[in-house]
Short mmCIF file of C-alpha atoms and ligand atoms in Angstrom, two decimals:
data_model
loop_
_atom_site.label_atom_id
_atom_site.label_comp_id
_atom_site.label_asym_id
_atom_site.label_seq_id
_atom_site.Cartn_x
_atom_site.Cartn_y
_atom_site.Cartn_z
CA MET E 29 107.14 -28.21 51.16
CA SER E 30 108.49 -31.55 50.00
CA ASP E 31 106.01 -33.74 48.28
CA ARG E 32 106.35 -37.33 47.28
CA ASP E 33 103.41 -36.93 45.05
CA LEU E 34 105.20 -34.24 43.02
CA PRO E 35 106.53 -35.76 39.66
CA ALA E 36 110.33 -35.55 39.52
CA LEU E 37 110.02 -33.36 36.43
CA TRP E 38 108.99 -30.53 38.66
CA THR E 39 112.01 -28.89 40.61
CA HIS E 40 109.62 -27.28 43.13
CA GLU E 41 105.74 -27.06 43.82
CA PRO E 42 104.60 -25.02 40.81
CA HIS E 43 103.06 -22.37 43.06
CA GLU E 44 106.48 -21.58 44.55
CA HIS E 45 107.29 -20.39 41.01
CA LEU E 46 104.33 -19.01 39.84
CA ALA E 47 102.85 -17.07 42.88
CA PHE E 48 102.65 -13.42 42.19
CA ARG E 49 105.01 -11.49 44.48
CA PRO E 50 105.02 -7.73 45.10
CA GLY E 51 107.39 -6.39 42.51
CA ASP E 52 106.73 -8.93 39.89
CA GLU E 53 105.89 -6.76 36.55
CA VAL E 54 103.39 -8.10 33.83
CA GLY E 55 105.52 -6.24 31.28
CA ARG E 56 108.52 -8.57 32.14
CA ILE E 57 106.78 -11.97 32.28
CA GLU E 58 108.60 -14.45 30.19
CA THR E 59 105.66 -15.91 28.42
CA ASN E 60 107.77 -18.55 26.80
CA SER E 61 109.34 -19.93 29.96
CA THR E 62 108.44 -23.06 31.85
CA PRO E 63 109.26 -22.14 35.62
CA GLY E 64 109.99 -24.96 37.52
CA PHE E 65 109.69 -27.74 34.93
CA ARG E 66 112.87 -29.69 34.05
CA GLY E 67 111.27 -31.91 31.39
CA SER E 68 110.44 -31.11 27.86
CA LYS E 69 107.56 -31.00 25.49
CA SER E 70 107.95 -34.72 24.77
CA ASP E 71 107.41 -35.57 28.46
CA ALA E 72 104.28 -33.62 28.44
CA PRO E 73 101.51 -35.97 27.11
CA THR E 74 102.45 -38.96 29.36
CA LEU E 75 102.73 -36.60 32.40
CA GLN E 76 99.59 -34.97 31.77
CA THR E 77 97.55 -38.10 31.54
CA GLU E 78 99.07 -39.32 34.81
CA ARG E 79 98.33 -36.29 36.55
CA ASN E 80 94.82 -35.81 35.28
CA MET E 81 94.23 -39.18 36.89
CA ARG E 82 95.41 -37.83 40.04
CA LEU E 83 93.34 -34.94 39.97
CA ALA E 84 90.40 -36.84 38.96
CA SER E 85 90.86 -39.22 41.83
CA LEU E 86 91.20 -36.16 44.49
CA GLN E 87 88.14 -34.46 43.15
CA GLU E 88 86.20 -37.61 43.37
CA MET E 89 87.22 -37.77 47.03
CA LEU E 90 86.02 -34.41 47.66
CA TYR E 91 82.75 -35.06 46.07
CA ALA E 92 82.28 -38.41 47.92
CA ARG E 93 82.91 -36.59 51.31
CA CYS E 94 80.39 -34.04 50.58
CA LYS E 95 77.80 -36.42 49.43
CA SER E 96 78.29 -38.52 52.55
CA GLY E 97 78.14 -35.38 54.83
CA ASP E 98 81.73 -35.42 55.96
CA ASP E 99 82.70 -32.27 54.20
CA ASN E 100 81.21 -29.04 52.67
CA ARG E 101 84.21 -27.64 50.96
CA SER E 102 84.84 -26.62 47.25
CA VAL E 103 87.57 -25.50 44.91
CA LEU E 104 87.20 -22.54 42.54
CA LEU E 105 89.57 -22.16 39.61
CA ILE E 106 89.71 -18.67 38.23
CA LEU E 107 90.93 -18.22 34.81
CA GLN E 108 91.85 -14.69 33.42
CA GLY E 109 93.87 -14.06 30.27
CA MET E 110 93.46 -12.27 27.02
CA ASP E 111 92.04 -13.92 24.14
CA THR E 112 93.97 -17.07 22.80
CA ALA E 113 95.94 -17.42 26.33
CA GLY E 114 94.51 -20.92 26.42
CA LYS E 115 91.52 -20.75 28.90
CA GLY E 116 89.52 -23.05 26.75
CA GLY E 117 92.29 -25.50 26.53
CA ILE E 118 92.62 -25.64 30.42
CA VAL E 119 88.99 -26.23 30.59
CA LYS E 120 89.04 -29.15 27.97
CA HIS E 121 92.54 -30.79 28.68
CA VAL E 122 92.70 -30.25 32.49
CA VAL E 123 89.21 -29.88 33.98
CA GLY E 124 87.87 -32.23 31.36
CA ALA E 125 89.54 -34.95 33.08
CA ALA E 126 87.43 -34.66 36.06
CA ASN E 127 83.92 -36.28 36.59
CA PRO E 128 81.60 -33.69 35.18
CA GLN E 129 79.19 -34.60 37.73
CA GLY E 130 81.49 -32.73 40.35
CA VAL E 131 82.46 -29.71 38.14
CA ARG E 132 80.65 -26.40 37.71
CA TYR E 133 81.75 -24.48 34.67
CA THR E 134 80.83 -20.93 33.98
CA SER E 135 82.05 -18.53 31.28
CA PHE E 136 81.64 -14.93 31.80
CA GLY E 137 81.10 -12.79 28.70
CA LYS E 138 79.68 -9.20 28.11
CA PRO E 139 77.00 -8.87 30.84
CA THR E 140 73.53 -9.54 29.53
CA GLU E 141 70.71 -7.13 30.08
CA GLU E 142 69.49 -8.95 33.20
CA GLU E 143 72.89 -9.03 34.46
CA ARG E 144 73.58 -5.43 33.91
CA ALA E 145 70.44 -4.67 36.24
CA HIS E 146 72.23 -6.28 39.16
CA HIS E 147 75.35 -5.73 41.05
CA TYR E 148 78.53 -7.02 39.08
CA LEU E 149 78.87 -9.92 41.71
CA TRP E 150 75.33 -10.95 41.30
CA ARG E 151 76.22 -13.39 38.38
CA ILE E 152 79.31 -14.57 40.18
CA ARG E 153 77.49 -15.40 43.34
CA ASN E 154 75.00 -17.50 41.15
CA ALA E 155 77.88 -19.51 39.65
CA LEU E 156 79.75 -20.49 42.80
CA PRO E 157 80.48 -24.29 42.99
CA PRO E 158 78.22 -26.25 45.37
CA ALA E 159 79.97 -28.13 48.31
CA GLY E 160 81.99 -31.11 46.87
CA HIS E 161 82.51 -29.39 43.39
CA ILE E 162 85.22 -27.88 41.46
CA GLY E 163 83.93 -24.56 40.07
CA VAL E 164 85.60 -23.14 37.02
CA PHE E 165 85.30 -19.53 35.98
CA ASP E 166 86.44 -18.85 32.45
CA ARG E 167 86.89 -15.09 33.00
CA SER E 168 85.27 -13.93 36.08
CA HIS E 169 84.49 -10.86 38.38
CA TYR E 170 88.09 -9.61 37.35
CA GLU E 171 86.66 -8.54 34.19
CA ASP E 172 85.01 -5.74 36.10
CA VAL E 173 88.42 -4.31 36.65
CA LEU E 174 89.93 -5.25 33.49
CA ILE E 175 88.00 -4.69 30.22
CA VAL E 176 85.70 -2.22 32.41
CA ARG E 177 88.77 -0.35 33.52
CA VAL E 178 90.49 -0.26 29.96
CA HIS E 179 87.13 0.91 28.40
CA ASN E 180 86.05 3.05 31.16
CA LEU E 181 82.64 1.30 31.09
CA VAL E 182 82.03 2.71 34.53
CA PRO E 183 83.62 5.75 36.18
CA PRO E 184 87.21 5.24 37.65
CA ASP E 185 85.75 5.78 41.25
CA VAL E 186 83.48 2.86 40.64
CA TRP E 187 85.97 0.44 39.17
CA GLY E 188 88.45 1.54 41.68
CA ALA E 189 86.33 0.76 44.59
CA ARG E 190 85.99 -2.81 43.28
CA TYR E 191 89.37 -4.06 44.28
CA ASP E 192 88.60 -3.79 48.17
CA GLU E 193 85.07 -5.17 47.23
CA ILE E 194 86.44 -8.39 45.42
CA ASN E 195 88.96 -8.82 48.32
CA ALA E 196 86.15 -8.80 50.83
CA PHE E 197 84.09 -11.17 48.57
CA GLU E 198 86.80 -13.65 48.28
CA ARG E 199 87.37 -13.53 52.03
CA GLU E 200 83.92 -14.57 52.44
CA LEU E 201 84.36 -17.40 50.07
CA VAL E 202 87.34 -18.63 51.60
CA ASP E 203 85.66 -18.45 55.06
CA ALA E 204 82.84 -20.47 53.66
CA GLY E 205 85.21 -23.35 52.74
CA THR E 206 86.08 -22.60 49.15
CA THR E 207 89.60 -22.75 48.17
CA LEU E 208 90.37 -20.15 45.31
CA VAL E 209 92.78 -21.11 42.66
CA LYS E 210 93.51 -17.83 40.74
CA VAL E 211 95.32 -18.18 37.45
CA ALA E 212 96.32 -15.10 35.19
CA MET E 213 97.53 -16.50 31.97
CA PHE E 214 99.96 -14.54 29.71
CA VAL E 215 100.84 -15.03 26.07
CA SER E 216 103.12 -12.74 24.00
CA LEU E 217 101.72 -10.42 21.63
CA ALA E 218 103.51 -12.28 18.81
CA GLU E 219 102.18 -15.73 19.90
CA GLN E 220 98.69 -14.21 20.25
CA LYS E 221 98.91 -12.95 16.67
CA GLU E 222 99.90 -16.43 15.53
CA ARG E 223 96.93 -17.88 17.34
CA LEU E 224 94.48 -15.45 15.94
CA ALA E 225 95.93 -15.87 12.59
CA GLU E 226 95.40 -19.66 12.84
CA ARG E 227 91.61 -19.08 13.73
CA LEU E 228 91.44 -17.32 10.45
CA GLU E 229 93.04 -20.01 8.39
CA ARG E 230 90.89 -22.83 9.77
CA PRO E 231 87.16 -23.20 9.34
CA ASP E 232 87.07 -25.29 12.53
CA LYS E 233 88.44 -22.24 14.31
CA TYR E 234 86.30 -19.33 13.02
CA TRP E 235 83.89 -19.76 15.82
CA LYS E 236 86.49 -18.77 18.27
CA TYR E 237 87.62 -15.62 16.29
CA ASN E 238 85.78 -12.39 17.21
CA PRO E 239 86.78 -9.24 15.07
CA ALA E 240 86.85 -7.43 18.50
CA ASP E 241 89.75 -9.32 19.58
CA VAL E 242 91.88 -7.45 17.23
CA ASP E 243 90.58 -4.28 19.01
CA GLU E 244 91.49 -5.56 22.40
CA ARG E 245 94.92 -6.49 21.27
CA LEU E 246 95.86 -3.17 20.23
CA LEU E 247 94.96 -1.96 23.73
CA TRP E 248 97.54 -4.31 25.11
CA PRO E 249 99.57 -1.56 27.01
CA LYS E 250 96.22 -0.57 28.86
CA TYR E 251 95.46 -4.18 29.61
CA GLN E 252 99.02 -4.65 31.14
CA GLU E 253 98.41 -1.80 33.48
CA ALA E 254 94.93 -3.18 34.37
CA TYR E 255 96.50 -6.70 34.93
CA GLN E 256 99.32 -5.19 37.08
CA ALA E 257 96.85 -3.31 39.37
CA MET E 258 94.63 -6.59 39.46
CA LEU E 259 97.74 -8.63 40.60
CA GLU E 260 98.87 -5.92 43.11
CA LYS E 261 95.52 -5.15 44.53
CA THR E 262 93.87 -8.45 44.90
CA SER E 263 96.50 -11.10 45.37
CA THR E 264 96.00 -11.75 49.22
CA ASP E 265 97.49 -14.51 51.38
CA TYR E 266 93.93 -16.34 51.39
CA ALA E 267 93.46 -15.91 47.84
CA PRO E 268 96.69 -15.52 45.96
CA TRP E 269 97.28 -15.08 42.02
CA HIS E 270 99.44 -17.29 39.91
CA ILE E 271 101.14 -16.12 36.92
CA VAL E 272 101.24 -18.86 34.28
CA PRO E 273 103.33 -18.31 31.18
CA CYS E 274 101.16 -19.73 28.23
CA ASP E 275 103.16 -19.34 24.97
CA LYS E 276 103.65 -23.18 25.44
CA LYS E 277 100.41 -24.79 25.97
CA TRP E 278 101.69 -27.88 27.24
CA TYR E 279 103.39 -26.22 30.06
CA SER E 280 100.55 -24.07 31.11
CA ARG E 281 98.35 -27.11 31.23
CA LEU E 282 100.71 -29.14 33.40
CA ALA E 283 101.09 -26.05 35.67
CA VAL E 284 97.35 -25.62 35.99
CA THR E 285 96.99 -29.31 36.91
CA GLU E 286 99.51 -29.03 39.62
CA LEU E 287 98.05 -25.93 41.12
CA LEU E 288 94.58 -27.79 41.32
CA ILE E 289 96.18 -30.99 42.64
CA GLU E 290 97.99 -28.89 45.36
CA ALA E 291 94.72 -27.12 46.24
CA LEU E 292 92.90 -30.29 46.65
CA LYS E 293 95.73 -32.15 48.62
CA GLY E 294 95.79 -28.93 50.92
CA LEU E 295 92.17 -30.16 51.86
CA ASN E 296 93.81 -33.17 53.73
CA MET E 297 91.10 -35.41 52.77
CA SER E 298 90.50 -39.11 53.09
CA TRP E 299 87.81 -41.39 51.84
CA PRO E 300 84.67 -41.14 53.83
CA PRO E 301 84.11 -43.96 56.40
CA PRO E 302 81.09 -46.24 55.65
CA ASP E 303 77.90 -45.47 57.39
CA PHE E 304 77.21 -49.21 57.41
CA ASP E 305 78.95 -52.51 58.83
CA VAL E 306 80.95 -53.67 55.96
CA GLU E 307 81.40 -57.14 57.34
CA ALA E 308 77.60 -57.46 57.94
CA GLU E 309 76.82 -56.30 54.58
CA LYS E 310 79.23 -58.70 52.99
CA LYS E 311 77.60 -61.58 54.69
CA ARG E 312 74.07 -60.36 53.70
CA LEU E 313 75.10 -59.71 50.05
CA ALA E 314 76.57 -63.18 49.81
CA GLU E 315 73.24 -64.73 50.98
CA ALA E 316 71.08 -62.67 48.95
P1 AMP U 174 85.25 -14.94 25.11
O1 AMP U 174 85.74 -15.23 26.54
O2 AMP U 174 86.15 -14.87 24.00
O3 AMP U 174 83.83 -15.52 24.86
O4 AMP U 174 84.71 -13.27 25.26
C1 AMP U 174 84.07 -12.63 26.22
C2 AMP U 174 84.15 -11.26 26.18
O5 AMP U 174 83.36 -10.57 27.13
C3 AMP U 174 85.37 -10.66 26.41
O6 AMP U 174 85.92 -9.68 25.51
C4 AMP U 174 85.39 -10.06 27.82
O7 AMP U 174 86.23 -9.20 28.23
C5 AMP U 174 84.03 -9.71 27.90
N1 AMP U 174 83.44 -9.58 29.15
C6 AMP U 174 83.46 -10.32 30.22
N2 AMP U 174 83.07 -9.88 31.18
C7 AMP U 174 82.69 -8.60 31.16
C8 AMP U 174 82.15 -7.53 31.82
N3 AMP U 174 81.74 -7.67 33.13
N4 AMP U 174 81.88 -6.26 31.23
C9 AMP U 174 82.20 -6.17 29.88
N5 AMP U 174 82.56 -7.07 29.05
C10 AMP U 174 83.09 -8.42 29.70
MG1 MG U 175 87.40 -14.84 22.60
#
């Protein structure tokens, strides 16, 4: 797809490089790479600022259209990745550019007692973006086939049945007008170690450190298997996964920004028409 709007620093629409394809292997992801981007780190700040403005404007259009009753669609960004992959940075530096009025952010941690009493999709359904909003899931229902699978928090036949169930659930969302942008974020084990170490060096980062992160890190081979199965079983034509290399934070942020812009542009929107007579209103206002 050619796109006049795409910055020249990208060789292709990022999704063309980042979409998961059958045969892609989690173990072979080059987490340090910058697929499709021909610029360098020094180009990133200016480009990020520019593209954040584009994203914010598209988001405002979607919000305006829903407010005026011309639309009822939404976009849902699903962020999955191990600790330190940079999910929080995407929320802060990419989604943070949009008007909070039109954003619905939810992070999913270990289920509370109340959540555990319900089906695992209950808390997910409760957090879906209303019409006109960008929903952001910082972790998601995929935890129920990732950490849950790795630790066998439920028996294999139970988590095993969830892939089909998740596909059916997402089909339902898409049919109801939600565009899903699913992003699997990958850092190398070495980069993760550095990022965790930094959290231990800086008092302003202690809050992000959790001793349990080290235990999960030791289970990386089992997580790789779980991520592989997730990608293979739940990347569908209506809700495909994207694999984003995250050793370079500036790249992952630019890439996710473009994925969101693409999703919003795919809605083919225009500003809602006035439901009043513009000329008559100008006249009235001049005389008021
Ligand atoms: P964080 O994102 O760093 O705040 O950590 C949240 C933790 O909650 C991660 O270790 C997740 O794997 C865990 N978590 C999220 N969803 C679930 C779930 N459905 N069952 C068990 N643990 C979960
Ligand atoms: Mg954490």
